[in-house]
Amino acid sequence: MQFDGTTDALLAISIVWGFIFIYAVMASMDFGAGFWSMIYMNKKQLKATNIANRYLSPTWEVTNVFIVGIVVALFSFFPGGTYVLGTVLLIPGSIILLLLAIRSGFLVFSHAAKGYEKALTYVSGISGFIIPAVLILVLPVTHGDFVYQQNGAYQLAFAHLLLSPHAYSFMGFAIFSTLFLSSLLLADFSNVAGERDAYQVYRRNALISGPLALIMSFFIMMTMRTEANWLFTRMMNGLPWLVLSFLLFLIAFAALFLPNTYNKDRLGKPRLAVIAITLQYFTASYVYGRSHLPYMIYPDVTIQSGFTAPETFRALFISYIIGFIILFPGFYYFWKLFMKDRRYIKQHE
């Protein structure tokens, strides 16, 4: 497949897409953990809420770092494209920011205001369930069918978007992916913590939500064929990668039925499932992103038309490399401290 973009523009959009992928996976696990914490809040004996809170407590702020990175990278590398995106996504973007602010605020106060802990947990859990569904609407908007020009300005056909099966297939996929990814991670977390009941709950949730997420991905392709045929055709050119993505999903699903490494009295290798499903989402997102190029918003806004000056890009690129070198040890230490240290994972609340 031939691209018209320059090397600089392709490198820049790869950085942006990398931020998007990392945030999508981490945020799905984060939002899902908040939702499960709410669902099992009144079932203390399962300790499922304790496990979810133990994961949420250190990670939700780190996750927000990447959404800031996405916005900064978009504005820095593609100021022209970001202007159009910002104009078109004014309404859904405002909703997203409001929900993120509500969730972040209530997550903080749910631990400080003990008298209102349940109410605050419900608000943060519900908002965390809605946010992925609204966030993912950015993708169908960029397919072009919902964007039009009026008096020289780009506008979003919001009513058309709300009536689109394509948009709802994306929303369903986001919701079930959030539940699936978070269930897998919390199953792994529970397994390491030795919480048998919590592990069984999250394993069961993963077995239910995983196939539903897969079904919604098929709905996306079906509706894409009619509403964004240009993208569907390009994605079909990457069919071997899509097949690989499907096989990785099967590996992740099958891993939940393998003998457990840590505990012989239960089934499943959740760590293998988490790794396989992360690779599966990466493969699928690669096909989608590659097929979407060179368009940021089809058919008018491309990575070339919205790109910054080459000199500016090179300066920014060096800054990003330096920033990553500085931040990487911190992220590694965070992972080692909270995600690998069994003393933290096994602590009793």
Tab-separated table of C-alpha atoms in Angstrom:
chain	number	residue	atom	x	y	z
A	1	MET	CA	0.000	0.000	0.000
A	2	GLN	CA	1.431	3.373	-1.017
A	3	PHE	CA	1.286	6.429	1.214
A	4	ASP	CA	1.557	10.007	0.014
A	5	GLY	CA	2.814	11.290	3.348
A	6	THR	CA	6.317	12.448	4.042
A	7	THR	CA	8.563	10.543	6.403
A	8	ASP	CA	8.243	13.272	9.026
A	9	ALA	CA	4.443	13.255	8.905
A	10	LEU	CA	4.305	9.466	9.109
A	11	LEU	CA	6.692	9.459	12.050
A	12	ALA	CA	4.625	12.118	13.803
A	13	ILE	CA	1.325	10.313	13.298
A	14	SER	CA	2.971	7.097	14.523
A	15	ILE	CA	3.880	8.854	17.772
A	16	VAL	CA	0.320	10.127	18.146
A	17	TRP	CA	-1.125	6.698	17.388
A	18	GLY	CA	1.253	5.146	19.911
A	19	PHE	CA	-0.069	7.480	22.600
A	20	ILE	CA	-3.633	6.665	21.551
A	21	PHE	CA	-3.048	2.913	21.740
A	22	ILE	CA	-1.370	3.057	25.152
A	23	TYR	CA	-4.114	5.280	26.511
A	24	ALA	CA	-6.862	3.132	24.993
A	25	VAL	CA	-5.584	-0.028	26.686
A	26	MET	CA	-4.713	1.573	30.021
A	27	ALA	CA	-7.893	3.651	30.153
A	28	SER	CA	-10.054	0.629	29.328
A	29	MET	CA	-8.549	-1.245	32.247
A	30	ASP	CA	-8.845	1.839	34.445
A	31	PHE	CA	-12.462	2.665	33.575
A	32	GLY	CA	-13.472	-0.970	33.805
A	33	ALA	CA	-11.870	-1.353	37.222
A	34	GLY	CA	-13.893	1.618	38.449
A	35	PHE	CA	-17.066	0.062	37.093
A	36	TRP	CA	-16.386	-3.327	38.699
A	37	SER	CA	-15.542	-1.597	41.970
A	38	MET	CA	-19.018	-0.083	41.889
A	39	ILE	CA	-20.750	-3.329	40.877
A	40	TYR	CA	-19.234	-5.428	43.674
A	41	MET	CA	-19.175	-2.702	46.310
A	42	ASN	CA	-21.868	-4.409	48.407
A	43	LYS	CA	-20.383	-7.905	48.088
A	44	LYS	CA	-17.555	-7.606	50.573
A	45	GLN	CA	-17.023	-11.355	50.843
A	46	LEU	CA	-15.847	-11.561	47.241
A	47	LYS	CA	-13.124	-8.945	47.812
A	48	ALA	CA	-13.601	-8.007	44.156
A	49	THR	CA	-14.009	-4.334	45.033
A	50	ASN	CA	-10.844	-4.404	47.146
A	51	ILE	CA	-8.918	-5.822	44.197
A	52	ALA	CA	-10.330	-3.188	41.830
A	53	ASN	CA	-9.535	-0.352	44.240
A	54	ARG	CA	-6.048	-1.708	44.830
A	55	TYR	CA	-5.429	-1.467	41.087
A	56	LEU	CA	-7.219	1.875	40.656
A	57	SER	CA	-5.545	3.675	43.523
A	58	PRO	CA	-2.102	4.132	41.928
A	59	THR	CA	-2.953	3.899	38.217
A	60	TRP	CA	-5.770	6.296	37.346
A	61	GLU	CA	-3.562	9.394	37.546
A	62	VAL	CA	-0.845	7.773	35.426
A	63	THR	CA	-3.445	6.923	32.787
A	64	ASN	CA	-4.384	10.596	32.497
A	65	VAL	CA	-0.783	11.401	31.553
A	66	PHE	CA	-1.312	9.746	28.194
A	67	ILE	CA	-4.469	11.638	27.269
A	68	VAL	CA	-2.512	14.832	27.896
A	69	GLY	CA	0.231	13.402	25.686
A	70	ILE	CA	-2.285	12.755	22.900
A	71	VAL	CA	-3.624	16.309	22.953
A	72	VAL	CA	-0.165	17.884	23.139
A	73	ALA	CA	1.196	15.667	20.356
A	74	LEU	CA	-1.769	16.388	18.085
A	75	PHE	CA	-1.565	20.131	18.635
A	76	SER	CA	2.228	20.177	18.266
A	77	PHE	CA	2.584	17.968	15.209
A	78	PHE	CA	-0.683	18.672	13.396
A	79	PRO	CA	-1.893	22.188	14.266
A	80	GLY	CA	-3.964	22.441	11.090
A	81	GLY	CA	-5.592	19.066	11.581
A	82	THR	CA	-6.155	19.709	15.288
A	83	TYR	CA	-7.992	22.940	14.484
A	84	VAL	CA	-10.477	21.047	12.334
A	85	LEU	CA	-10.768	18.209	14.860
A	86	GLY	CA	-11.317	20.673	17.682
A	87	THR	CA	-14.040	22.457	15.728
A	88	VAL	CA	-15.818	19.271	14.720
A	89	LEU	CA	-15.502	17.585	18.115
A	90	LEU	CA	-16.516	20.584	20.210
A	91	ILE	CA	-19.674	18.947	21.584
A	92	PRO	CA	-18.427	15.369	22.134
A	93	GLY	CA	-15.067	16.715	23.318
A	94	SER	CA	-16.755	18.913	25.906
A	95	ILE	CA	-18.803	15.944	27.120
A	96	ILE	CA	-15.637	13.855	27.435
A	97	LEU	CA	-13.809	16.551	29.415
A	98	LEU	CA	-16.790	17.009	31.725
A	99	LEU	CA	-17.067	13.280	32.403
A	100	LEU	CA	-13.316	12.956	32.970
A	101	ALA	CA	-13.391	15.859	35.416
A	102	ILE	CA	-16.369	14.375	37.261
A	103	ARG	CA	-14.784	10.948	37.469
A	104	SER	CA	-11.393	12.221	38.601
A	105	GLY	CA	-12.926	14.456	41.245
A	106	PHE	CA	-15.231	11.796	42.595
A	107	LEU	CA	-12.443	9.195	42.624
A	108	VAL	CA	-10.464	11.458	44.919
A	109	PHE	CA	-13.336	12.347	47.228
A	110	SER	CA	-14.703	8.792	47.397
A	111	HIS	CA	-11.727	7.923	49.614
A	112	ALA	CA	-11.744	11.175	51.587
A	113	ALA	CA	-15.461	11.622	52.338
A	114	LYS	CA	-16.256	8.288	53.971
A	115	GLY	CA	-19.849	9.253	54.709
A	116	TYR	CA	-20.558	9.647	50.999
A	117	GLU	CA	-18.291	6.870	49.780
A	118	LYS	CA	-21.023	4.779	48.161
A	119	ALA	CA	-22.656	7.663	46.323
A	120	LEU	CA	-19.312	8.955	45.089
A	121	THR	CA	-18.253	5.473	43.985
A	122	TYR	CA	-21.465	5.111	41.985
A	123	VAL	CA	-20.897	8.424	40.224
A	124	SER	CA	-17.276	7.628	39.361
A	125	GLY	CA	-18.182	4.087	38.279
A	126	ILE	CA	-21.033	5.137	36.004
A	127	SER	CA	-19.058	7.989	34.449
A	128	GLY	CA	-16.169	5.596	33.866
A	129	PHE	CA	-18.567	3.291	32.041
A	130	ILE	CA	-19.883	6.084	29.802
A	131	ILE	CA	-16.550	7.772	28.975
A	132	PRO	CA	-15.185	5.005	26.678
A	133	ALA	CA	-18.426	4.985	24.689
A	134	VAL	CA	-18.187	8.741	24.105
A	135	LEU	CA	-14.428	8.763	23.530
A	136	ILE	CA	-14.550	6.218	20.740
A	137	LEU	CA	-17.022	8.338	18.765
A	138	VAL	CA	-13.966	10.287	17.610
A	139	LEU	CA	-13.131	7.372	15.297
A	140	PRO	CA	-16.351	7.179	13.241
A	141	VAL	CA	-16.367	10.986	13.046
A	142	THR	CA	-13.010	10.878	11.245
A	143	HIS	CA	-14.471	8.530	8.630
A	144	GLY	CA	-16.005	11.584	6.988
A	145	ASP	CA	-19.687	10.718	6.771
A	146	PHE	CA	-20.591	12.971	9.701
A	147	VAL	CA	-18.528	16.040	8.765
A	148	TYR	CA	-19.596	18.752	6.343
A	149	GLN	CA	-18.590	22.298	5.449
A	150	GLN	CA	-20.843	25.290	5.959
A	151	ASN	CA	-19.715	28.813	5.086
A	152	GLY	CA	-16.152	27.554	4.848
A	153	ALA	CA	-16.171	25.992	8.327
A	154	TYR	CA	-16.279	22.310	9.217
A	155	GLN	CA	-19.338	21.168	11.147
A	156	LEU	CA	-20.375	17.921	12.816
A	157	ALA	CA	-23.708	16.390	11.829
A	158	PHE	CA	-24.379	15.436	15.443
A	159	ALA	CA	-27.941	14.234	14.884
A	160	HIS	CA	-26.753	12.033	12.018
A	161	LEU	CA	-24.030	10.631	14.274
A	162	LEU	CA	-26.541	9.739	16.982
A	163	LEU	CA	-28.661	7.833	14.459
A	164	SER	CA	-25.778	5.914	12.898
A	165	PRO	CA	-25.506	2.124	13.430
A	166	HIS	CA	-21.788	2.522	12.717
A	167	ALA	CA	-21.386	4.861	15.686
A	168	TYR	CA	-23.325	2.547	17.986
A	169	SER	CA	-21.259	-0.451	16.924
A	170	PHE	CA	-18.159	1.489	17.987
A	171	MET	CA	-19.802	2.427	21.278
A	172	GLY	CA	-20.748	-1.176	21.986
A	173	PHE	CA	-17.234	-2.287	21.154
A	174	ALA	CA	-15.766	0.307	23.526
A	175	ILE	CA	-18.028	-0.742	26.392
A	176	PHE	CA	-17.432	-4.477	26.070
A	177	SER	CA	-13.706	-3.991	25.438
A	178	THR	CA	-13.513	-1.943	28.621
A	179	LEU	CA	-15.216	-4.707	30.579
A	180	PHE	CA	-13.129	-7.423	28.920
A	181	LEU	CA	-9.702	-5.831	29.315
A	182	SER	CA	-10.347	-4.781	32.896
A	183	SER	CA	-11.702	-8.228	33.788
A	184	LEU	CA	-8.582	-9.897	32.416
A	185	LEU	CA	-6.235	-7.572	34.263
A	186	LEU	CA	-8.153	-7.830	37.533
A	187	ALA	CA	-8.266	-11.610	37.162
A	188	ASP	CA	-4.480	-11.584	36.904
A	189	PHE	CA	-4.283	-9.174	39.840
A	190	SER	CA	-6.573	-11.414	41.912
A	191	ASN	CA	-4.620	-14.503	40.937
A	192	VAL	CA	-1.331	-13.050	42.156
A	193	ALA	CA	-3.024	-11.733	45.301
A	194	GLY	CA	-4.372	-15.205	46.055
A	195	GLU	CA	-7.985	-13.993	46.172
A	196	ARG	CA	-9.764	-17.056	44.813
A	197	ASP	CA	-13.328	-15.703	44.864
A	198	ALA	CA	-12.357	-12.431	43.212
A	199	TYR	CA	-10.380	-14.338	40.589
A	200	GLN	CA	-13.355	-16.530	39.720
A	201	VAL	CA	-15.601	-13.473	39.418
A	202	TYR	CA	-13.279	-11.605	37.068
A	203	ARG	CA	-12.477	-14.713	35.031
A	204	ARG	CA	-16.202	-15.279	34.543
A	205	ASN	CA	-16.678	-11.641	33.542
A	206	ALA	CA	-13.896	-11.960	30.975
A	207	LEU	CA	-15.441	-15.119	29.523
A	208	ILE	CA	-18.719	-13.245	29.030
A	209	SER	CA	-17.495	-9.836	27.871
A	210	GLY	CA	-14.750	-11.136	25.551
A	211	PRO	CA	-17.044	-12.776	22.971
A	212	LEU	CA	-19.372	-9.767	23.159
A	213	ALA	CA	-16.467	-7.440	22.319
A	214	LEU	CA	-15.569	-9.707	19.399
A	215	ILE	CA	-19.159	-9.652	18.131
A	216	MET	CA	-19.181	-5.858	18.285
A	217	SER	CA	-15.974	-5.753	16.240
A	218	PHE	CA	-17.769	-7.730	13.529
A	219	PHE	CA	-20.635	-5.236	13.694
A	220	ILE	CA	-18.100	-2.445	13.183
A	221	MET	CA	-16.865	-4.080	9.993
A	222	MET	CA	-20.403	-4.728	8.766
A	223	THR	CA	-21.534	-1.140	9.273
A	224	MET	CA	-18.222	0.200	7.979
A	225	ARG	CA	-18.870	-1.528	4.685
A	226	THR	CA	-21.910	0.669	4.085
A	227	GLU	CA	-20.985	3.877	5.929
A	228	ALA	CA	-17.217	4.075	5.283
A	229	ASN	CA	-16.558	1.755	2.381
A	230	TRP	CA	-13.239	3.430	1.560
A	231	LEU	CA	-11.889	2.355	4.949
A	232	PHE	CA	-13.469	-1.100	4.805
A	233	THR	CA	-11.803	-1.791	1.452
A	234	ARG	CA	-8.418	-0.745	2.777
A	235	MET	CA	-8.797	-2.835	5.926
A	236	MET	CA	-9.639	-5.881	3.825
A	237	ASN	CA	-6.283	-5.385	2.126
A	238	GLY	CA	-4.787	-6.094	5.541
A	239	LEU	CA	-6.804	-9.286	5.996
A	240	PRO	CA	-3.802	-11.408	7.112
A	241	TRP	CA	-3.264	-8.994	10.014
A	242	LEU	CA	-6.950	-9.187	10.913
A	243	VAL	CA	-6.745	-12.976	10.902
A	244	LEU	CA	-3.705	-12.773	13.176
A	245	SER	CA	-5.665	-10.481	15.464
A	246	PHE	CA	-8.490	-13.016	15.628
A	247	LEU	CA	-6.046	-15.839	16.395
A	248	LEU	CA	-4.532	-13.811	19.230
A	249	PHE	CA	-8.022	-13.356	20.653
A	250	LEU	CA	-8.525	-17.125	20.553
A	251	ILE	CA	-5.195	-17.614	22.339
A	252	ALA	CA	-6.216	-15.147	25.041
A	253	PHE	CA	-9.596	-16.817	25.457
A	254	ALA	CA	-8.091	-20.308	25.519
A	255	ALA	CA	-5.555	-19.181	28.141
A	256	LEU	CA	-8.425	-18.806	30.602
A	257	PHE	CA	-8.951	-22.583	30.447
A	258	LEU	CA	-5.324	-23.659	30.894
A	259	PRO	CA	-4.016	-24.990	34.237
A	260	ASN	CA	-3.221	-22.165	36.633
A	261	THR	CA	0.456	-21.620	37.405
A	262	TYR	CA	0.070	-20.070	40.865
A	263	ASN	CA	-2.894	-22.051	42.143
A	264	LYS	CA	-3.635	-25.618	41.111
A	265	ASP	CA	-7.245	-25.450	42.301
A	266	ARG	CA	-8.384	-23.087	39.539
A	267	LEU	CA	-8.250	-22.794	35.771
A	268	GLY	CA	-6.691	-20.054	33.708
A	269	LYS	CA	-3.443	-18.294	32.902
A	270	PRO	CA	-4.630	-14.676	33.120
A	271	ARG	CA	-1.153	-13.202	32.586
A	272	LEU	CA	-0.875	-14.983	29.237
A	273	ALA	CA	-4.391	-13.821	28.372
A	274	VAL	CA	-3.518	-10.182	29.155
A	275	ILE	CA	-0.391	-10.316	26.982
A	276	ALA	CA	-2.184	-12.032	24.092
A	277	ILE	CA	-5.143	-9.654	24.138
A	278	THR	CA	-2.866	-6.607	24.263
A	279	LEU	CA	-1.072	-7.921	21.177
A	280	GLN	CA	-4.453	-8.601	19.587
A	281	TYR	CA	-5.626	-5.023	20.098
A	282	PHE	CA	-2.278	-3.726	18.869
A	283	THR	CA	-2.548	-5.786	15.682
A	284	ALA	CA	-6.113	-4.659	15.025
A	285	SER	CA	-5.267	-1.014	15.715
A	286	TYR	CA	-2.290	-1.260	13.355
A	287	VAL	CA	-4.544	-2.420	10.527
A	288	TYR	CA	-7.080	0.301	11.280
A	289	GLY	CA	-4.488	3.066	11.582
A	290	ARG	CA	-2.597	2.018	8.463
A	291	SER	CA	-5.808	1.836	6.470
A	292	HIS	CA	-6.865	5.268	7.708
A	293	LEU	CA	-3.734	6.955	6.353
A	294	PRO	CA	-3.178	9.546	5.039
A	295	TYR	CA	-6.498	10.937	6.255
A	296	MET	CA	-7.094	12.532	9.625
A	297	ILE	CA	-10.657	13.361	8.601
A	298	TYR	CA	-11.764	11.813	5.330
A	299	PRO	CA	-11.550	13.149	2.650
A	300	ASP	CA	-10.304	16.701	3.210
A	301	VAL	CA	-7.857	16.675	6.117
A	302	THR	CA	-4.694	14.621	5.675
A	303	ILE	CA	-1.555	14.284	7.734
A	304	GLN	CA	0.208	16.454	5.148
A	305	SER	CA	-2.333	19.266	5.080
A	306	GLY	CA	-2.430	19.519	8.868
A	307	PHE	CA	1.296	18.976	9.496
A	308	THR	CA	3.554	21.481	11.222
A	309	ALA	CA	6.709	22.941	9.692
A	310	PRO	CA	9.532	20.375	9.265
A	311	GLU	CA	11.893	22.407	11.460
A	312	THR	CA	9.304	22.558	14.223
A	313	PHE	CA	8.690	18.830	13.961
A	314	ARG	CA	12.364	17.961	14.337
A	315	ALA	CA	12.701	20.169	17.417
A	316	LEU	CA	9.562	18.630	18.910
A	317	PHE	CA	10.706	15.129	18.051
A	318	ILE	CA	13.978	15.640	19.924
A	319	SER	CA	12.005	17.018	22.874
A	320	TYR	CA	9.778	13.944	22.894
A	321	ILE	CA	12.790	11.634	22.883
A	322	ILE	CA	14.352	13.480	25.814
A	323	GLY	CA	11.032	13.493	27.662
A	324	PHE	CA	10.569	9.778	27.113
A	325	ILE	CA	14.090	9.066	28.384
A	326	ILE	CA	13.277	11.041	31.530
A	327	LEU	CA	9.846	9.487	32.094
A	328	PHE	CA	10.588	5.863	31.212
A	329	PRO	CA	12.479	5.046	34.447
A	330	GLY	CA	9.571	6.515	36.409
A	331	PHE	CA	7.010	4.384	34.577
A	332	TYR	CA	9.177	1.309	35.049
A	333	TYR	CA	9.541	1.993	38.774
A	334	PHE	CA	5.788	2.540	39.027
A	335	TRP	CA	5.108	-0.800	37.319
A	336	LYS	CA	7.610	-2.584	39.530
A	337	LEU	CA	6.256	-0.988	42.701
A	338	PHE	CA	2.512	-1.362	42.177
A	339	MET	CA	1.993	-3.991	39.476
A	340	LYS	CA	4.741	-6.482	40.274
A	341	ASP	CA	5.406	-6.144	43.999
A	342	ARG	CA	3.407	-8.923	45.645
A	343	ARG	CA	3.585	-7.195	49.007
A	344	TYR	CA	1.402	-4.428	47.585
A	345	ILE	CA	-0.825	-6.729	45.540
A	346	LYS	CA	-1.473	-9.041	48.503
A	347	GLN	CA	-2.068	-6.332	51.077
A	348	HIS	CA	-5.278	-6.607	53.080
A	349	GLU	CA	-7.573	-3.621	53.325
